[in-house]
Amino acid sequence: MTREAGRRGGPGEQAVLLVAGLADVAVGTLGSALGVVRDLARRSDTAELVSEAERDLTARGRLVLDRYASVPPAHLEVLARHVLAGRASDGAHDGD
């Protein structure tokens, strides 16, 4: 190495290093993905695997939409339910 391990360059150099690092990760990931695709093409149950992957992706998509598309209950509604639940449990213990 021509530079000290802990030394940082200017913002331009940092940007170049970040882009180079991201490119290296992308190339490595792409190479791995191509290897997986080649392996899948050699399999006899490829259609079944594709169908299973489609079902998995559909289920994941549904989970994501349910997580982010549903509107959470109003804060006061949650507090009111908590108070009612507390009163109901206090009422159940009054007979003890």
CSV table of N, CA, C and O in Angstrom, one decimal, residues 38-47 49:
chain,number,residue,atom,x,y,z
A,38,ARG,N,-26.9,-20.1,-13.9
A,38,ARG,CA,-26.3,-21.2,-14.6
A,38,ARG,C,-26.7,-22.6,-14.0
A,38,ARG,O,-27.1,-23.5,-14.6
A,39,ASP,N,-26.6,-22.6,-12.7
A,39,ASP,CA,-26.9,-23.8,-11.9
A,39,ASP,C,-28.4,-24.2,-12.1
A,39,ASP,O,-28.8,-25.3,-12.2
A,40,LEU,N,-29.2,-23.2,-12.0
A,40,LEU,CA,-30.7,-23.4,-12.1
A,40,LEU,C,-31.1,-23.9,-13.5
A,40,LEU,O,-32.0,-24.7,-13.7
A,41,ALA,N,-30.4,-23.4,-14.5
A,41,ALA,CA,-30.7,-23.8,-15.9
A,41,ALA,C,-30.4,-25.3,-16.1
A,41,ALA,O,-31.0,-25.9,-17.0
A,42,ARG,N,-29.5,-25.8,-15.3
A,42,ARG,CA,-29.1,-27.2,-15.5
A,42,ARG,C,-30.0,-28.2,-14.7
A,42,ARG,O,-30.0,-29.4,-15.0
A,43,ARG,N,-30.8,-27.6,-13.9
A,43,ARG,CA,-31.7,-28.5,-13.1
A,43,ARG,C,-32.9,-28.9,-13.9
A,43,ARG,O,-33.4,-28.2,-14.7
A,44,SER,N,-33.5,-30.1,-13.5
A,44,SER,CA,-34.7,-30.6,-14.2
A,44,SER,C,-35.9,-30.0,-13.6
A,44,SER,O,-37.0,-30.0,-14.2
A,45,ASP,N,-35.9,-29.5,-12.3
A,45,ASP,CA,-37.1,-29.0,-11.7
A,45,ASP,C,-37.1,-27.5,-11.7
A,45,ASP,O,-37.7,-26.9,-10.8
A,46,THR,N,-36.6,-26.9,-12.7
A,46,THR,CA,-36.5,-25.4,-12.8
A,46,THR,C,-37.9,-24.8,-12.7
A,46,THR,O,-38.1,-23.8,-12.0
A,47,ALA,N,-38.8,-25.3,-13.5
A,47,ALA,CA,-40.2,-24.8,-13.5
A,47,ALA,C,-40.8,-24.8,-12.1
A,47,ALA,O,-41.4,-23.8,-11.7
A,49,LEU,N,-39.1,-24.7,-9.2
A,49,LEU,CA,-38.4,-23.7,-8.4
A,49,LEU,C,-38.8,-22.3,-8.8
A,49,LEU,O,-39.0,-21.5,-7.8
